[in-house]
Amino acid sequence: MSTVSIGLVGLPNVGKSTLFNALVKTAQAEAANFPFCTIEPNTGVVAVPDDKLTELARVAKSGRIVPATVTFIDIAGLVAGAHKGEGLGNAFLSHIRECAAIAQVVRVFADPNVIHVSGAPNPVDDVATIGLELLLADMQSLEKAVQRADSALKGAGASKEAVARATVYHKLAEAVLAERPVRSVDLEPEEEPYRRELQLLTAKQMLYVANVGEEQAGESAEQVLVASHLAEGGLTAETLLPLSAKVEAELASLPAAEQPEYLSMLGLKRSGLDRLIQAAYRLLGLQSFYTAGELEARAWTIAAGTTAEDAAAEIHTDFKKKFVKAEVTAYADFIALGGWSGARTAGKVRLEGRDYVMRPDDVVYYRVSA
Ligand code: GDP
């Protein structure tokens, strides 16, 4: 995964752009020396804040640090009726399809000066409105897909694949008709490709970002769930991230040295950027591994369960073919033992084969054939 893309969606005026700008600005301040962090009006590629990477670079005396990146996309246009082309049309649908995960910004803050599209903020209704729009868009896609899959079954000799595809499509359509996201449908591993090929919106993992008032900025997900009634709307602490876009904007405008004090004054340990990235990684089941040498220390993002050879392919497509062995050590050992040679001497470097399942924070050196 060269970069993890997260689309910010939500009703108008909930604070998407405020949050997007704050995230990008915070990332720029934290990573002023990473030239590749590009910003376009609605797309920001930001470095993933990673203290372990900094430590690795220090121990390995690396010439440069190359962090993993996350791409945030500010996706406007999701309003009631959007699937029919109301508002800005449905161009936003294709933007959502390109994202690995969706972060839905929900307005919890009360500010009479900020107009709410339906009169007053009602987080539970707003979440339902967005959820319904995504379901309706998927319903349209599935109607056509089911027709296509069914007609492929007509006549003699329908392939096994065509039967399997139609079966999955029908299961997904049933879920959507019952107003359940297609990600909630249990499928066999061999059925997954048929869900994936449809690129449905409700197949994406969804993180709810509760944009709370400044006075609530330090509250836990559980507290916000109760106070906002979002718990009654079926949301859980696993998928809810409370933050204040206004606080994040304020934070982003402060010099880096003053940021920790501002955060602790509000009862916060880490920036919204850190917390959002961490929540997205958790939701998507992602983890990091590292390469560290004199040239550079670098973080790579993989799905949990990735094998050594597939992780190698992240670095270079050729590496999978040319894979010989992976030299692997744990991050903590690498640091405690002062780098590769210390870890080797202490017997903490293992030689692993292609099928080794990567552990979180492994430090790896790949031996590849010429
Ligand atoms: P978007 O339409 O979802 O992108 O919303 P914007 O980010 O443009 O915000 C809409 C309005 O709400 C702007 O006037 C913001 O200043 C205001 N706003 C955004 N976040 C907050 C917040 O956390 N607290 C308060 N009080 N106002 C906010």
Short mmCIF file of C-alpha atoms in Angstrom, two decimals, residues 8 14-25 103 105 209 211 243-246 248-249 272-273 276:
data_model
loop_
_atom_site.label_atom_id
_atom_site.label_comp_id
_atom_site.label_asym_id
_atom_site.label_seq_id
_atom_site.Cartn_x
_atom_site.Cartn_y
_atom_site.Cartn_z
CA LEU A 8 -13.62 12.92 4.40
CA VAL A 14 -20.08 19.99 9.45
CA GLY A 15 -16.42 21.04 9.39
CA LYS A 16 -14.87 18.81 6.71
CA SER A 17 -12.79 21.53 5.08
CA THR A 18 -11.79 23.03 8.42
CA LEU A 19 -10.56 19.60 9.52
CA PHE A 20 -8.90 18.84 6.18
CA ASN A 21 -6.94 22.09 6.24
CA ALA A 22 -5.94 21.59 9.87
CA LEU A 23 -4.74 18.02 9.25
CA VAL A 24 -2.66 19.02 6.28
CA LYS A 25 -1.20 22.05 8.04
CA ALA A 103 -14.13 9.19 7.53
CA VAL A 105 -17.47 13.97 9.77
CA VAL A 209 -15.37 11.64 13.25
CA ASN A 211 -16.67 17.15 15.40
CA LEU A 243 -12.16 15.65 17.88
CA SER A 244 -12.72 19.36 17.46
CA ALA A 245 -11.92 20.73 14.01
CA LYS A 246 -11.65 24.19 15.56
CA GLU A 248 -7.15 21.23 15.39
CA ALA A 249 -7.12 24.42 13.32
CA GLY A 272 -6.23 14.87 15.71
CA LEU A 273 -3.92 13.95 12.83
CA LEU A 276 -7.24 9.89 12.97
#
